[in-house]
């Protein structure tokens, strides 16, 4: 009997223990989450969510709250799906001072702003590996411009935007020896290595970028940043780490100091200083690539002559604020008064006050200098610390009700806290180890709130397994109530770092549906089938081709010879929404072209054998798509076969039917 | 010959001047819907022009061998400007001459013009819908594609609607008013004749 009682007690004890097990995801979802993310067929999502594609080099666009993938916008990586970086027109977009580069690592996303609000004109993204910043036009959802940043390595602290899109700022993760002094021992890091912060000016009408100047900084690793807004407009706040200035085993050596810094930069003053002073001009080369919708082509220009100023000469413009252990995020709240830093190895979240910081500067409450820059006393600029928020605070965004949401990488949770009293209100687990989080409009003066998305670094068991390599995971939360509520869980492309989101109404009605053929100024445009032709210039052949449902003109070409270089300039004559045509040639070392209505794209082909080679439309365009094809005859070099081209009689240009009425 | 009632006379002028707007407004609208075109396609017919998704409609119609619609295939466009001008001139003349017979002539002119326009439109539609390229990709035995003169009609995967557009409604409204006024004047004239003969 006693044994029996012991047995029951033991069982009960074990049962109680299992209840201490962490909650699994299925237990986390409560209420009518399904109906909150359900967007009925034919209905639209409420929000566009622009999510970095990480190591895919591209930018993903999701609809929220459904989390449906709407589009992947090719930016820094070649995209065989639509010919980005393969067509003659788009190849220059991936040009750099190192030549053509087919890939990059895209981390952060910044929607253009007017008066501190998302205006839906452009989105800026960074290329981390070969430092570049790209601008995407939100009327066409296409990458329109890419500028390379010279004297920069590891463009991670980028791109961050001022409240009227005056500047995009880009800081360096890797400090390196700068021009004129680059061949030095790595161990001379402290003496010879420098970081830079590039100021990229945005033309308010065209959006075109230029780099009027760079600031040369001490060799810290700069991390995330935010511009001030409202009262703090004119300032920038960067987090940085490795103030130890280590050059090896950073994992340990860059984690020694108790405090790193938040760097406060008065960019308005620097802008004035740059206008009044000459600075040093470097000869480092950089590429500037612009795509133009009128000629449907990109041009790449290699420039040099970047102006630099040393941080030390910018007296009264740059200050350091001590910040606990290796901060990552550095975010200004909607009022512009509070600056929240996330020390990823710290146990508290420091909240700085902009007005206290100004006062501290005025009263010279400094703790000496570091690398020639004044260090503001920690307590003098501090508003307060959020006690015990969780482990590994990384990045904070804000809602419309005075609350902040901080991602906790180590403890894998989102923590909601109040900015005024710094008290934690709620915490919810994420799956797993989130990096950035995002609130809709969370970087603006007036956040939209309502939804928060956590972008996680580890996926594991979230979805049906797909071998060792898994998609990344993101989780959508409803933040309209006091407590956060997890709504859904969705896979993403590449690795999602930062993302931003904007009300669909600010973008959807301005969309380009097709390009007007009469506005097409491509040098090889063919504005009608009668103009289609084939021209030989030496061993270069230019095919002026058209496509319309459902044929190419011409569709039979003879007289191509081995050794020829054939340029197929295909103009899509359609003038209706969603009627792209595709183009591909058998055996060509190329990706297909996807030609939008009214656009001209060029496919370069070097025939590699004698024979008849088919080509066809790769995008199902109509009931007769399968008939949309053609042949080219390739003859040996020096062959007597004449260059001829043709299309059957029945074409859309050919007059048919009521001719007698004319 | 008797004068038109003063109120009617002013209505005649108003209805006539309203017709000037027809130069600047679409007269007729042909709309098409298909599963792939939930937003619909529209062709608008103006006094001397076409607008709307004409090119898209042409591109779609070539599958079934229909002709390309273009401005040149409507010689009417060259005439209609003057016909409407004459109608307006006649209306203004009616106002100034201020005689019943002018109003009768005016409304008869309108009826004749309207009937002629509809017959002409029907004939064009018949021709357009029946003149098909024998080389067309899709040929359905016995199928023609004549658009409806007025109202809805299903043509393969498309549903077509043919209705007056704003200019057309103004034409109808003005025309109907003028004809109605003529009838009222006619009744009045008859009454007066009866009265006169009674007294006479």
Coordinates of N, CA and C in Angstrom, one line a residue, chain A residues 246-410:
Chain A
X246 N 39.8 46.3 -31.4 CA 40.5 45.0 -31.6 C 40.5 44.7 -33.1
X247 N 41.5 43.9 -33.5 CA 41.5 43.5 -34.9 C 41.5 42.0 -35.0
X248 N 41.4 41.3 -33.9 CA 41.4 39.8 -34.0 C 40.5 39.3 -32.9
X249 N 39.9 38.1 -33.1 CA 39.0 37.5 -32.2 C 38.1 38.5 -31.5
X250 N 37.4 39.2 -32.3 CA 36.5 40.3 -31.8 C 35.5 39.7 -30.8
X251 N 35.1 38.5 -31.0 CA 34.1 37.8 -30.1 C 34.4 38.1 -28.7
X252 N 35.7 38.0 -28.4 CA 36.2 38.2 -27.0 C 36.8 39.6 -26.8
X253 N 37.6 40.0 -27.8 CA 38.4 41.2 -27.6 C 37.5 42.5 -27.7
X254 N 36.4 42.4 -28.4 CA 35.5 43.5 -28.6 C 34.4 43.5 -27.5
X255 N 34.5 42.6 -26.6 CA 33.4 42.6 -25.6 C 34.0 42.8 -24.2
X256 N 35.1 43.5 -24.1 CA 35.8 43.7 -22.8 C 35.3 44.9 -22.1
X257 N 35.1 46.0 -22.8 CA 34.7 47.2 -22.1 C 33.3 47.2 -21.6
X258 N 33.1 47.7 -20.4 CA 31.8 47.7 -19.8 C 30.8 48.5 -20.6
X259 N 31.3 49.6 -21.2 CA 30.4 50.5 -22.0 C 31.1 50.8 -23.3
X260 N 30.2 50.7 -24.4 CA 30.7 51.2 -25.7 C 30.0 52.6 -25.8
X261 N 29.6 53.0 -27.1 CA 29.1 54.3 -27.2 C 27.9 54.4 -28.1
X262 N 27.0 55.4 -27.8 CA 26.1 55.9 -28.8 C 26.7 57.2 -29.3
X263 N 26.9 57.3 -30.6 CA 27.5 58.5 -31.2 C 26.4 59.5 -31.6
X264 N 26.5 60.7 -31.0 CA 25.5 61.7 -31.4 C 26.1 62.6 -32.4
X265 N 25.5 62.8 -33.6 CA 26.1 63.6 -34.6 C 25.2 64.7 -35.0
X266 N 25.6 65.9 -35.0 CA 24.8 67.0 -35.4 C 25.0 67.2 -36.9
X267 N 24.2 66.5 -37.7 CA 24.5 66.5 -39.2 C 24.2 67.9 -39.9
X268 N 23.3 68.6 -39.3 CA 23.0 70.0 -39.8 C 24.2 70.8 -39.7
X269 N 24.9 70.8 -38.6 CA 26.1 71.6 -38.4 C 27.2 71.1 -39.3
X270 N 27.3 69.7 -39.5 CA 28.4 69.2 -40.4 C 28.1 69.6 -41.8
X271 N 26.8 69.6 -42.1 CA 26.4 70.1 -43.5 C 26.9 71.5 -43.7
X272 N 26.7 72.4 -42.8 CA 27.1 73.7 -42.9 C 28.6 73.8 -43.0
X273 N 29.3 73.0 -42.1 CA 30.7 73.0 -42.1 C 31.3 72.6 -43.4
X274 N 30.6 71.6 -44.0 CA 31.1 71.0 -45.3 C 30.9 72.0 -46.4
X275 N 29.9 72.9 -46.3 CA 29.7 73.9 -47.3 C 30.8 75.0 -47.2
X276 N 31.2 75.3 -46.0 CA 32.2 76.4 -45.7 C 33.6 75.9 -45.9
X277 N 33.9 74.6 -45.7 CA 35.3 74.2 -45.7 C 35.5 73.2 -46.9
X278 N 36.8 73.1 -47.2 CA 37.2 72.3 -48.4 C 37.2 70.8 -48.1
X279 N 37.9 70.4 -47.0 CA 38.1 69.0 -46.7 C 39.1 68.4 -47.6
X280 N 39.4 67.2 -47.4 CA 40.4 66.4 -48.1 C 39.6 65.7 -49.2
X281 N 40.2 65.7 -50.4 CA 39.5 65.0 -51.5 C 40.2 63.7 -51.9
X282 N 39.5 62.6 -51.8 CA 40.2 61.3 -52.1 C 40.0 60.9 -53.5
X283 N 40.8 60.1 -54.0 CA 40.6 59.7 -55.4 C 40.0 58.3 -55.5
X284 N 39.5 57.7 -54.4 CA 38.9 56.4 -54.4 C 37.8 56.4 -55.4
X285 N 37.7 55.3 -56.2 CA 36.7 55.2 -57.3 C 35.4 54.6 -56.7
X286 N 34.3 55.0 -57.3 CA 33.1 54.4 -56.9 C 32.1 54.5 -58.1
X287 N 31.2 53.5 -58.2 CA 30.3 53.4 -59.3 C 28.9 54.0 -58.9
X288 N 28.3 54.7 -59.8 CA 27.0 55.3 -59.6 C 26.1 54.8 -60.8
X289 N 25.1 54.0 -60.5 CA 24.3 53.4 -61.5 C 22.9 53.9 -61.5
X290 N 22.4 54.3 -62.6 CA 21.0 54.8 -62.6 C 20.2 54.1 -63.8
X291 N 19.0 53.7 -63.4 CA 18.1 53.1 -64.4 C 17.1 54.1 -64.7
X292 N 16.8 54.3 -66.0 CA 15.9 55.3 -66.5 C 14.7 54.6 -67.2
X293 N 13.5 54.9 -66.8 CA 12.3 54.3 -67.3 C 12.0 54.8 -68.8
X294 N 12.6 55.9 -69.2 CA 12.3 56.4 -70.5 C 13.1 55.6 -71.6
X295 N 14.4 55.4 -71.2 CA 15.2 54.6 -72.2 C 15.2 53.1 -71.8
X296 N 14.6 52.8 -70.7 CA 14.5 51.4 -70.2 C 15.9 50.8 -70.1
X297 N 16.9 51.6 -69.7 CA 18.2 51.2 -69.6 C 18.9 51.8 -68.4
X298 N 20.0 51.2 -68.0 CA 20.8 51.7 -66.9 C 22.1 52.2 -67.5
X299 N 22.7 53.2 -66.8 CA 24.0 53.6 -67.1 C 24.8 53.5 -65.8
X300 N 26.1 53.2 -66.0 CA 27.0 53.1 -64.8 C 28.1 54.1 -65.1
X301 N 28.4 55.0 -64.1 CA 29.4 56.0 -64.2 C 30.4 55.7 -63.1
X302 N 31.7 55.6 -63.4 CA 32.7 55.5 -62.3 C 33.2 56.9 -62.0
X303 N 33.1 57.3 -60.8 CA 33.6 58.6 -60.4 C 34.6 58.5 -59.3
X304 N 35.3 59.6 -59.0 CA 36.1 59.7 -57.8 C 36.0 61.1 -57.2
X305 N 36.7 61.4 -56.2 CA 36.7 62.8 -55.7 C 35.7 62.9 -54.6
X306 N 35.8 62.1 -53.6 CA 35.0 62.2 -52.4 C 35.7 63.1 -51.4
X307 N 34.9 64.0 -50.8 CA 35.4 65.0 -49.8 C 35.3 64.3 -48.4
X308 N 36.4 64.4 -47.7 CA 36.4 63.9 -46.3 C 36.7 64.9 -45.3
X309 N 36.1 64.8 -44.1 CA 36.4 65.6 -43.0 C 36.8 64.6 -41.8
X310 N 37.8 65.0 -41.0 CA 38.1 64.2 -39.8 C 37.1 64.5 -38.7
X311 N 36.7 63.5 -38.0 CA 35.8 63.7 -36.9 C 36.4 64.7 -35.9
X312 N 37.7 64.6 -35.7 CA 38.3 65.5 -34.7 C 38.2 67.0 -35.0
X313 N 38.2 67.3 -36.3 CA 38.1 68.7 -36.7 C 36.6 69.2 -36.6
X314 N 35.7 68.3 -36.4 CA 34.3 68.8 -36.4 C 33.9 69.1 -34.9
X315 N 34.5 70.1 -34.4 CA 34.4 70.5 -33.0 C 32.9 70.9 -32.7
X316 N 32.4 70.3 -31.6 CA 31.0 70.6 -31.2 C 30.0 70.0 -32.1
X317 N 30.3 69.0 -32.9 CA 29.3 68.4 -33.8 C 29.2 66.9 -33.5
X318 N 30.2 66.3 -32.9 CA 30.1 64.8 -32.6 C 30.4 64.6 -31.1
X319 N 29.5 63.8 -30.4 CA 29.7 63.5 -29.0 C 29.5 62.0 -28.8
X320 N 30.1 61.5 -27.8 CA 29.9 60.1 -27.5 C 29.1 60.0 -26.2
X321 N 28.2 59.1 -26.2 CA 27.4 58.8 -24.9 C 27.7 57.4 -24.5
X322 N 28.2 57.1 -23.4 CA 28.5 55.7 -23.0 C 27.2 54.9 -23.0
X323 N 27.4 53.7 -23.4 CA 26.2 52.8 -23.5 C 26.6 51.4 -23.2
X324 N 25.8 50.7 -22.4 CA 26.2 49.4 -21.9 C 26.5 48.4 -23.1
X325 N 27.6 47.7 -22.9 CA 28.0 46.6 -23.7 C 27.5 46.4 -25.2
X326 N 28.4 46.7 -26.1 CA 28.2 46.4 -27.5 C 26.8 46.6 -28.0
X327 N 26.3 47.9 -28.1 CA 25.0 48.1 -28.5 C 24.8 47.8 -30.0
X328 N 23.5 47.5 -30.3 CA 23.2 47.1 -31.7 C 22.2 48.2 -32.2
X329 N 21.0 48.2 -31.6 CA 20.0 49.1 -32.0 C 20.2 50.4 -31.4
X330 N 19.7 51.5 -32.0 CA 19.8 52.8 -31.5 C 18.6 53.6 -32.1
X331 N 17.5 53.7 -31.4 CA 16.3 54.2 -32.0 C 15.7 55.4 -31.3
X332 N 15.2 56.3 -32.1 CA 14.6 57.5 -31.5 C 13.1 57.3 -31.5
X333 N 12.4 57.7 -30.4 CA 11.0 57.5 -30.3 C 10.2 58.5 -31.1
X334 N 8.9 58.3 -31.3 CA 8.1 59.2 -32.2 C 8.2 60.7 -31.8
X335 N 8.4 61.0 -30.5 CA 8.5 62.4 -30.2 C 9.8 63.0 -30.5
X336 N 10.8 62.2 -30.7 CA 12.2 62.6 -31.0 C 13.0 63.0 -29.7
X337 N 12.4 62.8 -28.5 CA 13.0 63.1 -27.3 C 13.9 62.0 -26.7
X338 N 13.4 60.8 -26.9 CA 14.1 59.6 -26.3 C 14.9 58.8 -27.3
X339 N 16.1 58.4 -26.9 CA 16.9 57.6 -27.7 C 17.2 56.3 -27.0
X340 N 16.7 55.2 -27.6 CA 16.8 53.9 -26.9 C 17.9 53.1 -27.5
X341 N 18.8 52.6 -26.7 CA 19.9 51.8 -27.2 C 19.8 50.4 -26.7
X342 N 20.1 49.5 -27.6 CA 20.0 48.1 -27.1 C 21.4 47.5 -27.1
X343 N 22.0 47.3 -25.9 CA 23.3 46.7 -25.7 C 23.1 45.2 -25.8
X344 N 23.6 44.6 -26.8 CA 23.2 43.2 -27.0 C 23.8 42.2 -26.0
X345 N 24.8 42.7 -25.2 CA 25.4 41.9 -24.1 C 25.0 42.4 -22.8
X346 N 24.1 43.4 -22.8 CA 23.7 44.1 -21.5 C 22.4 43.6 -20.9
X347 N 22.2 43.9 -19.6 CA 21.0 43.4 -18.9 C 20.0 44.5 -18.7
X348 N 20.3 45.7 -19.2 CA 19.3 46.8 -19.1 C 19.2 47.5 -20.5
X349 N 18.1 48.3 -20.6 CA 18.0 49.1 -21.8 C 18.1 50.5 -21.4
X350 N 19.2 51.2 -21.8 CA 19.3 52.6 -21.4 C 18.5 53.5 -22.4
X351 N 17.8 54.5 -21.8 CA 17.0 55.4 -22.6 C 17.6 56.8 -22.3
X352 N 18.1 57.4 -23.4 CA 18.7 58.7 -23.3 C 17.7 59.8 -23.6
X353 N 17.9 60.9 -23.0 CA 17.0 62.0 -23.2 C 17.7 63.1 -24.1
X354 N 17.1 63.5 -25.2 CA 17.7 64.4 -26.1 C 17.9 65.8 -25.4
X355 N 16.9 66.2 -24.7 CA 17.0 67.5 -24.0 C 18.1 67.5 -22.9
X356 N 18.2 66.4 -22.2 CA 19.3 66.2 -21.2 C 20.6 66.2 -21.8
X357 N 20.7 65.6 -23.0 CA 22.0 65.5 -23.7 C 22.4 66.9 -24.1
X358 N 21.5 67.7 -24.6 CA 21.8 69.1 -25.0 C 22.3 69.9 -23.8
X359 N 21.6 69.7 -22.7 CA 22.0 70.4 -21.5 C 23.4 70.0 -21.0
X360 N 23.6 68.7 -21.1 CA 24.9 68.2 -20.7 C 26.0 68.8 -21.5
X361 N 25.7 68.9 -22.9 CA 26.7 69.5 -23.8 C 27.0 71.0 -23.4
X362 N 25.8 71.7 -23.1 CA 25.9 73.1 -22.8 C 26.7 73.3 -21.5
X363 N 26.5 72.4 -20.5 CA 27.2 72.5 -19.2 C 28.5 71.8 -19.2
X364 N 28.9 71.3 -20.3 CA 30.2 70.6 -20.5 C 30.3 69.5 -19.4
X365 N 29.3 68.7 -19.2 CA 29.3 67.6 -18.3 C 30.0 66.4 -19.0
X366 N 31.3 66.5 -19.2 CA 32.0 65.5 -19.9 C 32.9 64.6 -19.0
X367 N 33.1 63.4 -19.6 CA 34.0 62.4 -18.9 C 35.2 62.3 -19.7
X368 N 35.9 63.4 -20.0 CA 37.1 63.4 -20.8 C 36.8 63.2 -22.3
X369 N 37.8 62.7 -23.0 CA 37.6 62.4 -24.4 C 38.0 61.0 -24.8
X370 N 37.5 60.5 -25.8 CA 37.9 59.2 -26.3 C 38.1 59.3 -27.8
X371 N 39.3 59.0 -28.2 CA 39.7 59.1 -29.6 C 39.5 60.5 -30.1
X372 N 39.7 61.5 -29.3 CA 39.5 62.9 -29.7 C 38.1 63.4 -29.6
X373 N 37.2 62.6 -29.2 CA 35.8 63.1 -29.2 C 35.3 63.2 -27.7
X374 N 34.5 64.3 -27.4 CA 34.1 64.4 -26.0 C 33.1 63.3 -25.6
X375 N 33.2 62.8 -24.4 CA 32.3 61.8 -23.9 C 31.4 62.4 -22.9
X376 N 30.1 62.4 -23.1 CA 29.2 62.9 -22.2 C 29.0 62.0 -21.0
X377 N 28.9 62.5 -19.8 CA 28.7 61.7 -18.6 C 27.4 60.8 -18.8
X378 N 27.6 59.5 -18.5 CA 26.4 58.6 -18.7 C 25.2 59.1 -18.1
X379 N 25.3 59.5 -16.8 CA 24.1 59.9 -16.0 C 23.5 61.2 -16.5
X380 N 24.4 62.1 -17.1 CA 23.9 63.4 -17.5 C 23.0 63.3 -18.7
X381 N 23.1 62.3 -19.6 CA 22.3 62.3 -20.7 C 21.2 61.2 -20.6
X382 N 21.3 60.4 -19.5 CA 20.4 59.3 -19.3 C 19.0 59.7 -18.8
X383 N 18.0 59.2 -19.4 CA 16.6 59.4 -18.9 C 16.3 58.4 -17.8
X384 N 16.7 57.2 -18.2 CA 16.5 56.1 -17.2 C 16.9 54.7 -17.9
X385 N 16.8 53.7 -17.1 CA 17.1 52.4 -17.7 C 15.9 51.5 -17.5
X386 N 15.6 50.7 -18.4 CA 14.5 49.7 -18.2 C 15.1 48.5 -17.5
X387 N 14.7 48.3 -16.2 CA 15.3 47.2 -15.5 C 14.9 45.8 -15.9
X388 N 15.8 44.9 -15.9 CA 15.5 43.5 -16.2 C 14.6 43.3 -17.4
X389 N 14.8 43.9 -18.5 CA 13.9 43.7 -19.7 C 13.9 42.3 -20.3
X390 N 15.1 41.7 -20.1 CA 15.3 40.4 -20.8 C 16.7 40.3 -21.2
X391 N 17.1 39.3 -22.0 CA 18.5 39.2 -22.3 C 18.8 39.5 -23.8
X392 N 19.8 40.3 -24.0 CA 20.2 40.6 -25.4 C 19.3 41.6 -26.1
X393 N 19.0 42.7 -25.5 CA 18.1 43.7 -26.2 C 18.8 44.2 -27.5
X394 N 18.1 44.1 -28.6 CA 18.8 44.5 -29.9 C 18.2 45.7 -30.5
X395 N 16.9 45.7 -30.7 CA 16.3 46.8 -31.5 C 14.9 47.1 -31.0
X396 N 14.6 48.4 -31.0 CA 13.4 48.9 -30.4 C 12.6 49.7 -31.5
X397 N 11.3 49.4 -31.5 CA 10.4 50.3 -32.3 C 9.3 50.7 -31.4
X398 N 8.4 51.6 -32.0 CA 7.4 52.3 -31.1 C 6.0 52.2 -31.7
X399 N 5.0 52.2 -30.8 CA 3.7 52.3 -31.3 C 3.1 53.7 -31.2
X400 N 1.8 53.8 -31.4 CA 1.2 55.2 -31.4 C 0.7 55.5 -30.0
X401 N 1.0 54.7 -29.0 CA 0.4 54.9 -27.7 C 1.5 55.2 -26.6
X402 N 2.7 55.5 -27.0 CA 3.8 55.8 -26.1 C 4.5 54.5 -25.5
X403 N 4.4 53.4 -26.3 CA 5.1 52.2 -25.8 C 6.2 51.8 -26.8
X404 N 7.1 51.1 -26.2 CA 8.3 50.7 -27.0 C 8.3 49.1 -27.0
X405 N 8.8 48.6 -28.1 CA 8.9 47.1 -28.2 C 10.3 46.8 -28.5
X406 N 10.9 46.0 -27.7 CA 12.4 45.6 -27.9 C 12.5 44.2 -28.2
X407 N 13.4 43.9 -29.1 CA 13.6 42.5 -29.4 C 14.7 42.0 -28.5
X408 N 14.6 40.8 -28.0 CA 15.6 40.2 -27.1 C 16.1 38.9 -27.8
X409 N 17.3 39.1 -28.3 CA 17.9 38.0 -29.0 C 18.1 36.7 -28.2
X410 N 18.8 36.9 -27.0 CA 19.2 35.8 -26.2 C 18.0 35.1 -25.6

